[in-house]
Structure formats: structure tokens, C-alpha cells
Coordinates of C-alpha atoms in Angstrom, one line a residue:
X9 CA -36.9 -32.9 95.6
X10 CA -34.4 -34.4 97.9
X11 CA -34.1 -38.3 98.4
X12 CA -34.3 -38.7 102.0
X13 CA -33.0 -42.4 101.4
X14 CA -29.9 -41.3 100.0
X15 CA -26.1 -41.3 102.2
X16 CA -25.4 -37.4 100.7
X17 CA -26.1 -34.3 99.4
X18 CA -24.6 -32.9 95.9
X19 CA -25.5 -28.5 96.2
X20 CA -23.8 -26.7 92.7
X21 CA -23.1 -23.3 93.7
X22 CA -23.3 -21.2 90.7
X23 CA -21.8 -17.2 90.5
X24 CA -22.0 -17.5 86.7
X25 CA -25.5 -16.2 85.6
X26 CA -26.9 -19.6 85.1
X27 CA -28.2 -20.5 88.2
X28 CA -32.3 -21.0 89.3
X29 CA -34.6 -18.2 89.6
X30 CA -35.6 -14.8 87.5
X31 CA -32.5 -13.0 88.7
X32 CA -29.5 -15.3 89.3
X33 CA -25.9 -14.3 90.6
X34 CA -23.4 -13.4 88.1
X35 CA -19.8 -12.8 88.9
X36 CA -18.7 -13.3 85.7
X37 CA -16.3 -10.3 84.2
X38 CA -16.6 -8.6 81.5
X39 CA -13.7 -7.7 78.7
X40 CA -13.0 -5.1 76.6
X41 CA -10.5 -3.8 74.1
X42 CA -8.0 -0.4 73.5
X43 CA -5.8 0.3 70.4
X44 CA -2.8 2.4 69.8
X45 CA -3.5 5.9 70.4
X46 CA -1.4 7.3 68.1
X47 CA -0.6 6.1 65.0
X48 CA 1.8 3.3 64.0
X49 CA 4.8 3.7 61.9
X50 CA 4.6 0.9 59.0
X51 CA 7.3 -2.2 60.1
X52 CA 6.8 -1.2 63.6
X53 CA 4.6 -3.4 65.5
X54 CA 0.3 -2.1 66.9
X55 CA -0.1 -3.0 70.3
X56 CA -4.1 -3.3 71.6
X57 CA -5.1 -4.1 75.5
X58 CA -7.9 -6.6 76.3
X59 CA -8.8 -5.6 79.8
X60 CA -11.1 -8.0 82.2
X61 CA -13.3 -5.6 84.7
X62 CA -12.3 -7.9 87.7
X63 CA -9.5 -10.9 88.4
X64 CA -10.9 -14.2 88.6
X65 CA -10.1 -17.0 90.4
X66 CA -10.1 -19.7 87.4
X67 CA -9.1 -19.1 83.5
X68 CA -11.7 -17.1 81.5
X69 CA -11.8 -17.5 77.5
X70 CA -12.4 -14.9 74.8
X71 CA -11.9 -15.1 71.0
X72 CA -9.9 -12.3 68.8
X73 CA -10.1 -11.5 65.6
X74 CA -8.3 -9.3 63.3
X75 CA -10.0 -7.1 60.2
X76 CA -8.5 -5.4 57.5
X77 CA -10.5 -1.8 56.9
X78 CA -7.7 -0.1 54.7
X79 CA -4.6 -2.6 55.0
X80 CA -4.5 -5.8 52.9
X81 CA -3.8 -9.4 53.9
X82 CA 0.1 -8.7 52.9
X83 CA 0.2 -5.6 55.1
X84 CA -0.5 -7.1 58.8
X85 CA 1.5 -10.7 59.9
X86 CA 1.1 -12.4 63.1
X87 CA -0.9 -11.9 66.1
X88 CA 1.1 -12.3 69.6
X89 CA -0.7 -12.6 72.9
X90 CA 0.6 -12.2 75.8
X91 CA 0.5 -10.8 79.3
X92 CA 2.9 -10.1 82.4
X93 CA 3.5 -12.5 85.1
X94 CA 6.6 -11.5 87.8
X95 CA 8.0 -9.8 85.4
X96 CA 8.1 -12.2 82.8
X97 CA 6.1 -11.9 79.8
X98 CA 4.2 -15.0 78.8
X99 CA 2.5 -16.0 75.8
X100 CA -0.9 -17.8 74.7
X101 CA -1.8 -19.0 72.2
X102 CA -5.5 -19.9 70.6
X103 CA -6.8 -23.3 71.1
X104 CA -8.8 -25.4 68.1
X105 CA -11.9 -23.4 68.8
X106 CA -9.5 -20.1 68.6
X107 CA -10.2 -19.2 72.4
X108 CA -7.6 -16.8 74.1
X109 CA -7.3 -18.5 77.7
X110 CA -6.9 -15.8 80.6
X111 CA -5.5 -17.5 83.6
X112 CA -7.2 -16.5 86.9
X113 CA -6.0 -13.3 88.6
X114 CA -4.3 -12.0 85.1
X115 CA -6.4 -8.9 84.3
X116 CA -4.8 -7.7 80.9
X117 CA -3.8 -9.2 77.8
X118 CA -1.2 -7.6 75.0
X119 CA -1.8 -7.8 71.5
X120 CA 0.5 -7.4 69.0
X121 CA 0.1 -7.3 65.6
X122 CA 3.2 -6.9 63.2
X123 CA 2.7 -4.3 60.1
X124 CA 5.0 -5.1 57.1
X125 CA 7.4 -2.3 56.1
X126 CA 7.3 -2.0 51.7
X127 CA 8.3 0.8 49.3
X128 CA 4.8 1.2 48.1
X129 CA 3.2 4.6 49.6
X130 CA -0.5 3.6 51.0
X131 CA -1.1 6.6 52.7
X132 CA -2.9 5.9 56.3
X133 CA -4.4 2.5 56.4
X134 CA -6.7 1.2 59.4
X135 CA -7.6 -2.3 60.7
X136 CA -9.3 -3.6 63.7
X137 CA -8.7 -6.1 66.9
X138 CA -12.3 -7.5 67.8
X139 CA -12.7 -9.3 71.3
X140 CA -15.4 -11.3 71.9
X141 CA -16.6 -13.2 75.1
X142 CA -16.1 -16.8 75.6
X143 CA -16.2 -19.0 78.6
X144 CA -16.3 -17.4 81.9
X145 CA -16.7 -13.5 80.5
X146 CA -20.3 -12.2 80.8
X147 CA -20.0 -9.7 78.2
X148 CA -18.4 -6.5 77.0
X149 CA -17.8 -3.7 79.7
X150 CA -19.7 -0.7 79.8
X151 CA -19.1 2.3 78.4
X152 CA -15.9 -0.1 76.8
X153 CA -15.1 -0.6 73.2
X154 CA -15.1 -4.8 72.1
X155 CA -13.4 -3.3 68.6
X156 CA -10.5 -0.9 68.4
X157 CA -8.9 -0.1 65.1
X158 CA -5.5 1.0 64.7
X159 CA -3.8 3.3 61.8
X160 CA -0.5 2.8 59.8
X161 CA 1.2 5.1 58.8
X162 CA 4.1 5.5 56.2
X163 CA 4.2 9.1 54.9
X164 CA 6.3 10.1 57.8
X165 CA 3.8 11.3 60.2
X166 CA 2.8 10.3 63.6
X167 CA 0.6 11.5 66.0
X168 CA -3.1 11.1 66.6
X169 CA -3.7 13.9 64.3
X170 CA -1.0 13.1 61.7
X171 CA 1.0 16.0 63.1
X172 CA 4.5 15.0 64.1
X173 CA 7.4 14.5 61.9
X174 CA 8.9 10.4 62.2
X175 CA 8.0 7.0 61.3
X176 CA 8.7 5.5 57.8
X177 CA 8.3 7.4 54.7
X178 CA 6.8 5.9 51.3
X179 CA 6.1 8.9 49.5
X180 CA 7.0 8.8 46.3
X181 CA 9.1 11.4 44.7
X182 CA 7.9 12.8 41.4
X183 CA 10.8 13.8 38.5
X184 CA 9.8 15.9 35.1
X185 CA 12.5 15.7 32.8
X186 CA 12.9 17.2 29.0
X187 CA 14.8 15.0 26.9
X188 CA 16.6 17.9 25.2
X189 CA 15.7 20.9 22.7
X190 CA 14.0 19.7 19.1
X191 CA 14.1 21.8 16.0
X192 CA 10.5 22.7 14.8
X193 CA 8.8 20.3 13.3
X194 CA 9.9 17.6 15.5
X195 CA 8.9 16.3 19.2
X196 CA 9.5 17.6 22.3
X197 CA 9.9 14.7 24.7
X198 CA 9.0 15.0 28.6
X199 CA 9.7 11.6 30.8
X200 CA 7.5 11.6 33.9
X201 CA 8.4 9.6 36.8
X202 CA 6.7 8.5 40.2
X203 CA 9.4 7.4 42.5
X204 CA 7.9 4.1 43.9
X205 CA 4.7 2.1 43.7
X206 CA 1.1 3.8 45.2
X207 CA -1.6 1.7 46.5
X208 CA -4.7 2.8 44.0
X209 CA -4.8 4.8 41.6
X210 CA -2.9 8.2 41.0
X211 CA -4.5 11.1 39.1
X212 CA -1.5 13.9 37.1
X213 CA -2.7 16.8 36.1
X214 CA -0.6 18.2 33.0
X215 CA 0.0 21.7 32.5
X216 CA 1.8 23.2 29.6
X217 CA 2.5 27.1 29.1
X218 CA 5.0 29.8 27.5
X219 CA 6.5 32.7 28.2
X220 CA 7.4 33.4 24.7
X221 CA 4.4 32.7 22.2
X222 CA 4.6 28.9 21.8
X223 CA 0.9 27.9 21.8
X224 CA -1.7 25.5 20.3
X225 CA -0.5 26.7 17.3
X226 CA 2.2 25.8 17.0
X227 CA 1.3 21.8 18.0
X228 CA -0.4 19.3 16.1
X229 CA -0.8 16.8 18.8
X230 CA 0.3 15.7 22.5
X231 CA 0.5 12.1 23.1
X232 CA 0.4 11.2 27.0
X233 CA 1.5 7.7 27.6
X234 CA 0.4 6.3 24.2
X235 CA -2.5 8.2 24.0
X236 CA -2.5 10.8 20.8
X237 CA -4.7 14.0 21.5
X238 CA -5.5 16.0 18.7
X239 CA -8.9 17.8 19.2
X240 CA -7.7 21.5 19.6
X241 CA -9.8 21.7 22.3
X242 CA -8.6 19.2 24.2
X243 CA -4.6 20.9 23.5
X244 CA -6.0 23.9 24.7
X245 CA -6.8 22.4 28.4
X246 CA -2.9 21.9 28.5
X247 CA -2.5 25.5 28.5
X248 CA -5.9 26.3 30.6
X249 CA -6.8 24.1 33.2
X250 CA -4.7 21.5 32.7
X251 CA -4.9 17.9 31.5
X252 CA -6.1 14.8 33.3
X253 CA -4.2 11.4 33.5
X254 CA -5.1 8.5 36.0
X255 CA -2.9 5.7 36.2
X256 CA -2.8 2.6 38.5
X257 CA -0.3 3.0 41.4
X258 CA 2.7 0.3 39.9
X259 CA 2.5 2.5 36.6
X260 CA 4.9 4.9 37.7
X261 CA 6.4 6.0 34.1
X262 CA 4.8 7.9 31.1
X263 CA 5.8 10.1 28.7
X264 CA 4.0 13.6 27.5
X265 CA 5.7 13.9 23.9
X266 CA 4.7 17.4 22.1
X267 CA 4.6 17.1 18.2
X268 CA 5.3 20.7 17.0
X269 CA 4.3 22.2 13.6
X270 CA 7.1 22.9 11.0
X271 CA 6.1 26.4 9.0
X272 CA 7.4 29.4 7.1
X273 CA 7.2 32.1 9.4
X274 CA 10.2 32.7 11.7
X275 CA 9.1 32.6 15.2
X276 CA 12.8 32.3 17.0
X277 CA 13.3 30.1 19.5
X278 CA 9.9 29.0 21.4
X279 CA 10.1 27.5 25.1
X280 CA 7.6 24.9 26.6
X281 CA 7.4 24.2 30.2
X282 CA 5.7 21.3 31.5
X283 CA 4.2 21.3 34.9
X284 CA 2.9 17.7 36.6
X285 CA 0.9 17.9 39.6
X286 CA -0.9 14.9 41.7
X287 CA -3.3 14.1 43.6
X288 CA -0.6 11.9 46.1
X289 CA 1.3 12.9 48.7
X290 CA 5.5 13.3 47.9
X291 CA 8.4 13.1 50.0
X292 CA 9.4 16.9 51.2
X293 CA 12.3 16.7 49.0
X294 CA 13.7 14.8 46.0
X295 CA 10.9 16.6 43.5
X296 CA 11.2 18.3 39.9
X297 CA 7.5 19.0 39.1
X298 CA 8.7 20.4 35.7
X299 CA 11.5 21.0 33.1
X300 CA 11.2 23.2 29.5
X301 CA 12.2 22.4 26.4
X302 CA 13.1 25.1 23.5
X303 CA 11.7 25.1 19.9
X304 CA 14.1 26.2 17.6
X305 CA 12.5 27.6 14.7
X306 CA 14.6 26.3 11.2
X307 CA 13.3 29.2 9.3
X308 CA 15.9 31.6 9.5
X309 CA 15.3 34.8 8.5
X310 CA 17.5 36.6 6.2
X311 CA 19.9 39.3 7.3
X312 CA 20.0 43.2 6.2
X313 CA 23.2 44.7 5.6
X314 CA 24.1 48.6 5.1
X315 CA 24.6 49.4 1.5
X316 CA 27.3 51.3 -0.2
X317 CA 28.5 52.3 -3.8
X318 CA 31.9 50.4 -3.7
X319 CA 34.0 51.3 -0.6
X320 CA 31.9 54.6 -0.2
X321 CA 28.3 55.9 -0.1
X322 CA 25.6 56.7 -3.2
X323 CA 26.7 60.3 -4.4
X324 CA 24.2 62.9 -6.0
X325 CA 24.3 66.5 -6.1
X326 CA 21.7 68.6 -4.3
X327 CA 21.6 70.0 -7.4
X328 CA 20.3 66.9 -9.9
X329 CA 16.5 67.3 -10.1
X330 CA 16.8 63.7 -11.5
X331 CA 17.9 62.0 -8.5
X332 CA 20.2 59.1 -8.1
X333 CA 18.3 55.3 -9.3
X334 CA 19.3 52.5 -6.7
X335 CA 18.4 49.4 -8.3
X336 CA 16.7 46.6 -5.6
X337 CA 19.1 44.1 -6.9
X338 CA 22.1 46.2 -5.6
X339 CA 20.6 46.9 -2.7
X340 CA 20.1 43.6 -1.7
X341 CA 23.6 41.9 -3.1
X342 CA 25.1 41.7 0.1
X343 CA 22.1 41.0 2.5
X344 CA 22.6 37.0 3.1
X345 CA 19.9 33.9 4.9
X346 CA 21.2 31.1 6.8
X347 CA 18.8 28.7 4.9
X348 CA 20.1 27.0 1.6
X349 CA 17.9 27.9 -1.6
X350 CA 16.2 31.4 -0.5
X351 CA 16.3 33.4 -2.1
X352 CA 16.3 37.7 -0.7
X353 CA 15.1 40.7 -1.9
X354 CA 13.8 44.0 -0.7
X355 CA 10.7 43.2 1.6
X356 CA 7.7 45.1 0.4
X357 CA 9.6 46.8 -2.1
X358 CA 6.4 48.2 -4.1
X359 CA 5.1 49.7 -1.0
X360 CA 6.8 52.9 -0.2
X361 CA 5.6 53.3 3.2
X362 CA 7.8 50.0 3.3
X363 CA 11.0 52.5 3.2
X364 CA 12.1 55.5 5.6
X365 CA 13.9 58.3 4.6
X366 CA 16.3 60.0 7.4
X367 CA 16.4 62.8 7.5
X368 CA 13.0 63.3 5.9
X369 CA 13.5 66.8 4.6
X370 CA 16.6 65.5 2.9
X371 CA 14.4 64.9 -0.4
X372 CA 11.6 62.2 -1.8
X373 CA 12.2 58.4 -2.9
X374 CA 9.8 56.9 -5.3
X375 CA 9.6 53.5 -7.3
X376 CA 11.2 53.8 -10.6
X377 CA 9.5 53.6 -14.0
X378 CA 10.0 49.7 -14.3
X379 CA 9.8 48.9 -10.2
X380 CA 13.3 47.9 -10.8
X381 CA 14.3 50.3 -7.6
X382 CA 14.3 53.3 -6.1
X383 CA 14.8 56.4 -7.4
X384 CA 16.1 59.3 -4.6
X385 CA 15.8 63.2 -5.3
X386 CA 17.6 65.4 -3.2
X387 CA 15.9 68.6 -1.9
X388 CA 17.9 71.7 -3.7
X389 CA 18.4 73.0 0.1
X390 CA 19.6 70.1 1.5
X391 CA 23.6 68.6 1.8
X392 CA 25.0 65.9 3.8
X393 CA 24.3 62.0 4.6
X394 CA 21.1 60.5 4.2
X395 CA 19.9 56.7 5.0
X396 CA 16.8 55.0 3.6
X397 CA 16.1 52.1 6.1
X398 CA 14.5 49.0 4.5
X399 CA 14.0 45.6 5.6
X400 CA 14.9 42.1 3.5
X401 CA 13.0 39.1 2.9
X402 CA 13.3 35.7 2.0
X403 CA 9.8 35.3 0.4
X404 CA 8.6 34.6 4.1
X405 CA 10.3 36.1 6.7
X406 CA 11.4 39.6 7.4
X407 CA 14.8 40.4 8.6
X408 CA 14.4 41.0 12.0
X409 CA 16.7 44.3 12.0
X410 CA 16.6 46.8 9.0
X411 CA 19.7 48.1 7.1
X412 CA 20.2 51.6 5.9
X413 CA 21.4 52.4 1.9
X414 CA 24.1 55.6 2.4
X415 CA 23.5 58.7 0.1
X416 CA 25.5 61.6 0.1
X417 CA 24.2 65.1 -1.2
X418 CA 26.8 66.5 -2.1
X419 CA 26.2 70.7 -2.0
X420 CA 26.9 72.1 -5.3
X421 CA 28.5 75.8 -5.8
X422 CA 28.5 76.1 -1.6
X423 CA 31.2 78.7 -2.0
X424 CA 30.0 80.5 -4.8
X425 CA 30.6 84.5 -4.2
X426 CA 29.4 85.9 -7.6
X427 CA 32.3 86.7 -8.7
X428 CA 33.9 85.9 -12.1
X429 CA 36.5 83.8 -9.9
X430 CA 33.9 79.8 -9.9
X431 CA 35.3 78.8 -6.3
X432 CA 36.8 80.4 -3.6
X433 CA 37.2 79.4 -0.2
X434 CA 39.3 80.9 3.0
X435 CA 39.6 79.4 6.7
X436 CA 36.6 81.0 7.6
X437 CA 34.6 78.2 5.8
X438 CA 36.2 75.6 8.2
X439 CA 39.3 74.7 5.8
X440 CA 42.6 74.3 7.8
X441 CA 46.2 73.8 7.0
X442 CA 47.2 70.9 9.0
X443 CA 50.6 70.1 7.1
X444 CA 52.1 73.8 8.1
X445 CA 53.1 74.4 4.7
X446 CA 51.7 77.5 2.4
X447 CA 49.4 76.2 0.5
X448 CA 46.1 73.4 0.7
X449 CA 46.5 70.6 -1.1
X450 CA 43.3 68.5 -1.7
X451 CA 42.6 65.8 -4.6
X452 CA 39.9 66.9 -6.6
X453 CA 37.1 63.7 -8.6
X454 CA 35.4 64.3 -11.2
X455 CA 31.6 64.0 -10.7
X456 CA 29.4 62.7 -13.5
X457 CA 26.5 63.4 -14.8
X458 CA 24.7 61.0 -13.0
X459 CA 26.2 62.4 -9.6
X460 CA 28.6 58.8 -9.5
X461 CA 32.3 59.8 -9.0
X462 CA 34.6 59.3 -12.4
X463 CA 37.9 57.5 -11.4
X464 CA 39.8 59.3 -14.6
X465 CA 38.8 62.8 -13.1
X466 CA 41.8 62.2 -10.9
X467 CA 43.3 65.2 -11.2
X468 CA 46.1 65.9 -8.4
X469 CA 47.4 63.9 -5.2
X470 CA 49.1 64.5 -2.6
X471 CA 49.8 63.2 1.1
X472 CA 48.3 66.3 2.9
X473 CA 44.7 66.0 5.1
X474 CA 42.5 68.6 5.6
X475 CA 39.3 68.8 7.3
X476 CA 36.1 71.1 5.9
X477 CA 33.1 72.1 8.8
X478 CA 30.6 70.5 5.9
X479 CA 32.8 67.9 5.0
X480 CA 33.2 68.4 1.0
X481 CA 34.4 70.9 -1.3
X482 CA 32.9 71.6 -4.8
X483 CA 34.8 73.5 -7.8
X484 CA 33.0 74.5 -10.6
X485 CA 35.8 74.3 -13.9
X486 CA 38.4 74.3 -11.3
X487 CA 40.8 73.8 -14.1
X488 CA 40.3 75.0 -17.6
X489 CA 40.7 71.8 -19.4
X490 CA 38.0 70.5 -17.4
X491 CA 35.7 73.7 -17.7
X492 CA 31.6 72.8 -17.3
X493 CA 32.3 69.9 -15.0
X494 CA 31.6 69.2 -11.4
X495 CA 34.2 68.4 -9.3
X496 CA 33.8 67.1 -5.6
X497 CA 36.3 66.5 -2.6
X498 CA 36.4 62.8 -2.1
X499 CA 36.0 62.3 1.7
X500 CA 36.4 60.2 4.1
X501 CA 33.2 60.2 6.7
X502 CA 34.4 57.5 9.0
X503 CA 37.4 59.8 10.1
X504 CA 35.8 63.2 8.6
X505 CA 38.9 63.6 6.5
X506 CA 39.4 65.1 2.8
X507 CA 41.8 65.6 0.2
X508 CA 41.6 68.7 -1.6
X509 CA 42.9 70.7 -4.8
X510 CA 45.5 73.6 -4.7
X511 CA 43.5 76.9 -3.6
X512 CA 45.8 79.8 -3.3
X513 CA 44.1 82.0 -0.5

């Protein structure tokens, strides 16, 4: 209807989709958003695009607004728009209705959104920039995003696929460290430590094993960061599959303390190695994801030492069908245990099988009447040294080496021709004059009748050496006033030396 009365005319001409009709003109633009395309290093600032499809010849509005997906309020600060004007950057800023003004013929906007640098590792964290049309901005532009996110990062990646090396670098560094070696019985004490905060939680696996025997057995319970464990079962996952620990992020100490079992049976020293694994990523450097610590066993087992008759060995004459008694008590005088108030003795002592004869053809042993020792028989055939190995104990453990008892048979009548004449002997049995002079001299012992030497059978002496191929010399009444006894050459084995009595050849 137009008042034909009226001086004028007023015609709106409208381009912004709100004129008359079913279809009317709309040159409004439309707006849209892009993001980083590759990630952004945390402390470093994400920079988004808001594009219009066309200039325009009067200021268009739009809103933005910022989301946390992954980040938290403390990880993003403030929001800077801007965009370029002859070369000059210039900034906008929201009004009360938080509308972004575009000025006519600007096309692009710059976001910026500062990320706060922190020591805490977060791993990748996303947020988003949302534009939304306001005045004069039909819409979002097709095939166009109107969100974008953007992903920090701050385990020292970049890239759009996490893939190159740069940027800032919160993983943590993770330490296992053994306070030291402990005496069975006692604790062995691990410190574990994350080196900085994690966002969430943080899941160590705990893995114990041994390369030397130590095992469930030996522990009556782990405690991990307070927590005792005692169900065997549950020690054995230390040493299978591993134990399970979840902490929050800010917990970045605990403690894996091993309570060992103190017993009787000497084991030697036992080491432990704990491994941590987790289920973060660590810095490429920095790491100790274990230590050991060593279980010294405080049972000390006694020590074996060779035994002798005085300064030389057990002496019997192959000859003595009654064989030479060793009591157990001597054999073990000068065996010796580290541990105050054991007491040692022959291990297994009423077990023969417990004791090895070397050589074997050298005779039998068998327990005495009473138990009270051993009781060694020579075979009639049979001269030289002879050993019979045996281990000690303290009542518990077994010497870890075994010692020998030294017997010499001692061949009786060796040189014995038939003749009227009891002992005769020429260089061709091995004897040699090594002082030059005309005669042998050797020193001749009496022998009793329980094979032991006699010190008054000391008969002669004199500074001469001689050396025999079997080592001894035996004179049946070698001198009249001594007629029916034994007498034997004493020798020494260590430098196969002897003394000898006067032999006229």
C-alpha cells in the first residue's frame, strides 16, 4: 500500500535473507574455523583461523568460545583476537553480549590461545575453538568446520602424528634404588621414585627375581607403600607376572620393602633384583628401572680342615689286621664355625657312605665298636698315603668343602730276601748316597704296636738326607737290643725326604 498523499517514498533494500517473498536475497557470509595442524608444544601459544567466505562492506559479528576436552581450566589462559590491517596487527576484543566484531573487508581473524608450561607430564591433551554466527554471518561454510580442536603436547613430540623430536618435555623419569645389603632375617629396602607429577593415575608393575635361589621362601612378606602382602600367592606374582600398584599422579614416592626369613640352613649370599615398570611415558634418559640387593645368610657353616697325627700323618702297617682307630673327636679338633656357640662334629658320621676312602683298594673303614670313630684296615698288599674325605657340621649346616684325614701304610718287611740277614737294601731299591761319603746314614723310630711312632725308639741321627723310590724303609730287629720290633724311616712327604739307619752295602 503506498500513501499517494504522502511528500516521499521510504524503499529498505535488504541482501540479508530477511526480505519479502519465499526465496529472498542473501548476501550474507558465512564463517568458519581451522586449528593448528600439528601439535602444540605446552607454554607455546595455539593459533586457530576464523575465515569469512566473502569481504563485506559493514562489520559482521560472531561469538567464540573455548572447551576443554583433555586440558583443565589451569592449562589454557587467555584468548587474543586479532587480524592484519597494512601490516599492523590489530586486536578485538568481545563486547557484553561476547560478539567478535569483523570490520568490513577484513576476511580472517587470529586466535590465540596461550597453553601454560608445568612440570606435571599430561601426555597429549586436546581443546577446541567453536565459532558461531552472529550478526551479519548467514551460517557456517560448507564443507567448513565451525569447531577445530587443537593438541598439546609436552612429552617432547611434535608433529601431526606425534613423530618429530622438540617441544617441551614432562616425562617423568623413574629411579629404583636399594638401600643397601641386609643380613637374613632383616628387610631389604627398595625406594621408588617418579621424577615429577602425572595427570591421572599411574599403574607400576613390580617384578622381583633371582639368579641365585632367593625365592618365596625365603620372604615372609613384601609391603608396597604401606601395604603388607603376605598370602604366598600373592608373593609369588612378584616372581611370575609381576605385581600391580596404581597410585594418583602427585604420589610419586613408595617403597617395596622385602621382609626375609632368618633360618638354619646356610644358603650363602642370596640376591634380589627389583624391576618397576609403568604404564607412563619416561624421558629417554635419566631412568634406573631396577637395583638388587644381597641377602647375607648369618648361618655360617663350619669349616673342614685336613687332619694329621701331630706334625705328620696317621701311621699303620700294612701289616696290622687291626687297623688304626681315629676317634671323631680328633678328627674334628681343628675344624672351626664362624658362629659363636656351635658346636662341630663329623657330619653324618654313622653313615659310612658319608666317608670316601682314596684310594679305594687301599683297605676298608668301619664305625668302631662304641661309634666313637673310625676304625681304618689296611689291605696286606697295599703301602703308601691314603685320605678318607669327610665333611663337618654344625648340627645344621654342612661344610661347604670336605677335608681329608692322612694315613700312611707303611709296607712292612718290603726288603725281606729270605735270608737269615732281617733287612737288606742296595741302590737298586731307589736308596742313594747324596752326602758322598761311604756309608747311608738314616734315623731309625720305633713303631708301636698300635702302628703310632714311639719317640724313645730314637735310635741314631745324623744330618745326612736320602731319598727311597717308595718313600720309607722298614728294619725288622735292626739292632739286637731292639730284636721283635718294627722300626720305620721317619719321612718327610712334603719334600719326599728320609732319614735312615746305618746299612753297610
Amino acid at each position: 500500500i503506498v500513501d499517494t498523499n504522502a511528500d516521499s517514498v521510504t524503499t529498505t533494500i535488504t541482501d540479508g535473507g530477511n526480505g519479502p517473498g519465499n526465496n529472498p536475497d542473501d548476501d550474507r557470509p558465512t564463517v568458519s574455523i581451522t586449528g593448528p595442524q600439528a601439535q602444540v608444544s605446552e607454554g607455546d601459544s595455539a593459533n586457530f583461523t576464523v575465515t569469512l567466505s566473502k569481504a563485506t562492506e559493514t562489520g559482521v559479528k560472531v561469538k567464540l568460545s573455548l572447551t576443554d576436552i583433555d586440558t583443565d581450566a589451569d592449562d589454557l589462559g587467555d584468548m587474543t583476537v586479532s587480524y592484519e590491517l597494512n601490516g599492523k596487527t590489530e586486536v578485538i576484543t568481545a563486547d557484553s553480549n561476547g560478539d567478535y566484531t569483523i570490520p568490513a573487508g577484513i576476511t580472517e581473524l587470529n586466535v590465540s590461545v596461550i597453553t601454560h608450561q608445568d612440570t606435571d607430564y599430561e601426555g597429549d591433551e586436546a581443546f577446541s575453538v567453536t565459532v558461531t554466527p552472529s550478526e551479519g554471518v548467514s551460517g557456517i561454510t560448507d564443507g567448513k568446520l565451525a569447531t577445530d580442536n587443537a593438541i598439546v603436547s609436552d612429552d617432547g613430540k611434535l608433529g601431526g602424528d606425534n613423530d618429530i623430536d622438540g617441544g617441551n618435555d614432562d616425562r617423568p623419569t623413574l629411579n629404583v634404588k636399594s638401600l643397601g645389603d641386609t643380613d637374613e632375617g632383616n628387610s631389604a629396602t627398595f625406594n621408588v621414585t617418579l621424577g615429577n607429577q602425572v595427570k591421572g593415575e599411574v599403574t607400576y608393575t613390580l617384578k622381583l627375581e633371582s639368579n641365585d635361589g632367593f625365592n618365596i621362601t625365603d620372604i615372609t612378606s613384601i609391603s608396597v607403600n604401606g601395604d603388607e602382602i603376605t598370602d604366598p600367592n600373592d608373593i609369588a606374582s612378584f616372581f611370575n607376572q609381576g605385581h600391580n600398584l596404581t597410585l594418583a599422579g602427585n604420589d610419586t614416592n613408595f617403597s617395596v620393602i622385602i621382609n626375609t626369613k632368618d633360618d638354619s640352613e646356610f644358603e650363602g649370599p642370596e640376591s634380589v633384583t627389583l624391576n618397576v615398570n609403568t604404564d607412563v611415558a619416561l624421558a629417554e634418559s635419566g631412568n634406573q628401572l631396577s637395583d638388587s640387593a644381597t641377602i647375607l645368610d648369618n648361618d655360617n657353616p663350619p669349616v673342614a680342615n685336613d687332619d694329621y697325627d701331630g706334625d705328620g700323618s696317621y701311621w699303620v702297617n700294612n701289616s696290622d689286621a687291626n687297623g688304626i682307630f681315629i676317634a671323631f673327636n680328633d678328627i674334628t679338633k681343628n675344624d672351626t664355625d664362624k658362629d659363636d656357640g656351635d658346636t662341630v662334629s663329623v657330619w653324618n658320621k654313622d653313615d659310612l657312605e658319608s666317608f670316601t676312602l682314596v684310594p679305594s683298594e687301599a683297605g676298608s673303614i668301619a664305625l668302631s665298636d662304641y661309634g666313637e670313630g673310625l676304625v681304618f684296615t689296611p689291605n696286606s698288599e697295599f703301602n703308601g698315603p691314603v685320605q678318607i674325605e669327610y665333611f663337618a657340621t654344625d648340627g645344621t649346616n654342612k661344610s661347604l668343602e670336605p677335608a681329608n684325614i692322612h694315613i700312611y701304610v707303611n709296607e712292612v718287611n718290603a726288603n725281606n730276601d729270605g735270608l737269615s740277614t732281617a733287612f737288606t737294601t742296595s741302590s737298586a731299591d731307589g736308596w742313594q748316597n747324596l752326602d758322598g761319603n761311604d756309608y747311608f746314614t738314616i734315623k731309625a723310630l720305633k713303631i708301636g704296636d698300635d702302628g703310632k711312632r714311639v719317640e724313645d725308639g730314637e735310635l741314631i741321627t745324623e744330618g745326612s738326607e736320602h731319598i727311597h723310590k717308595l718313600g720309607m724303609g722298614v728294619a725288622d730287629t735292626a739292632r739286637a737290643d731292639h730284636t721283635g720290633a718294627s722300626y720305620q724311616i721317619e719321612h718327610n712327604h712334603e719334600y719326599d725326604v728320609s732319614e735312615a739307619i746305618q746299612i753297610d752295602l
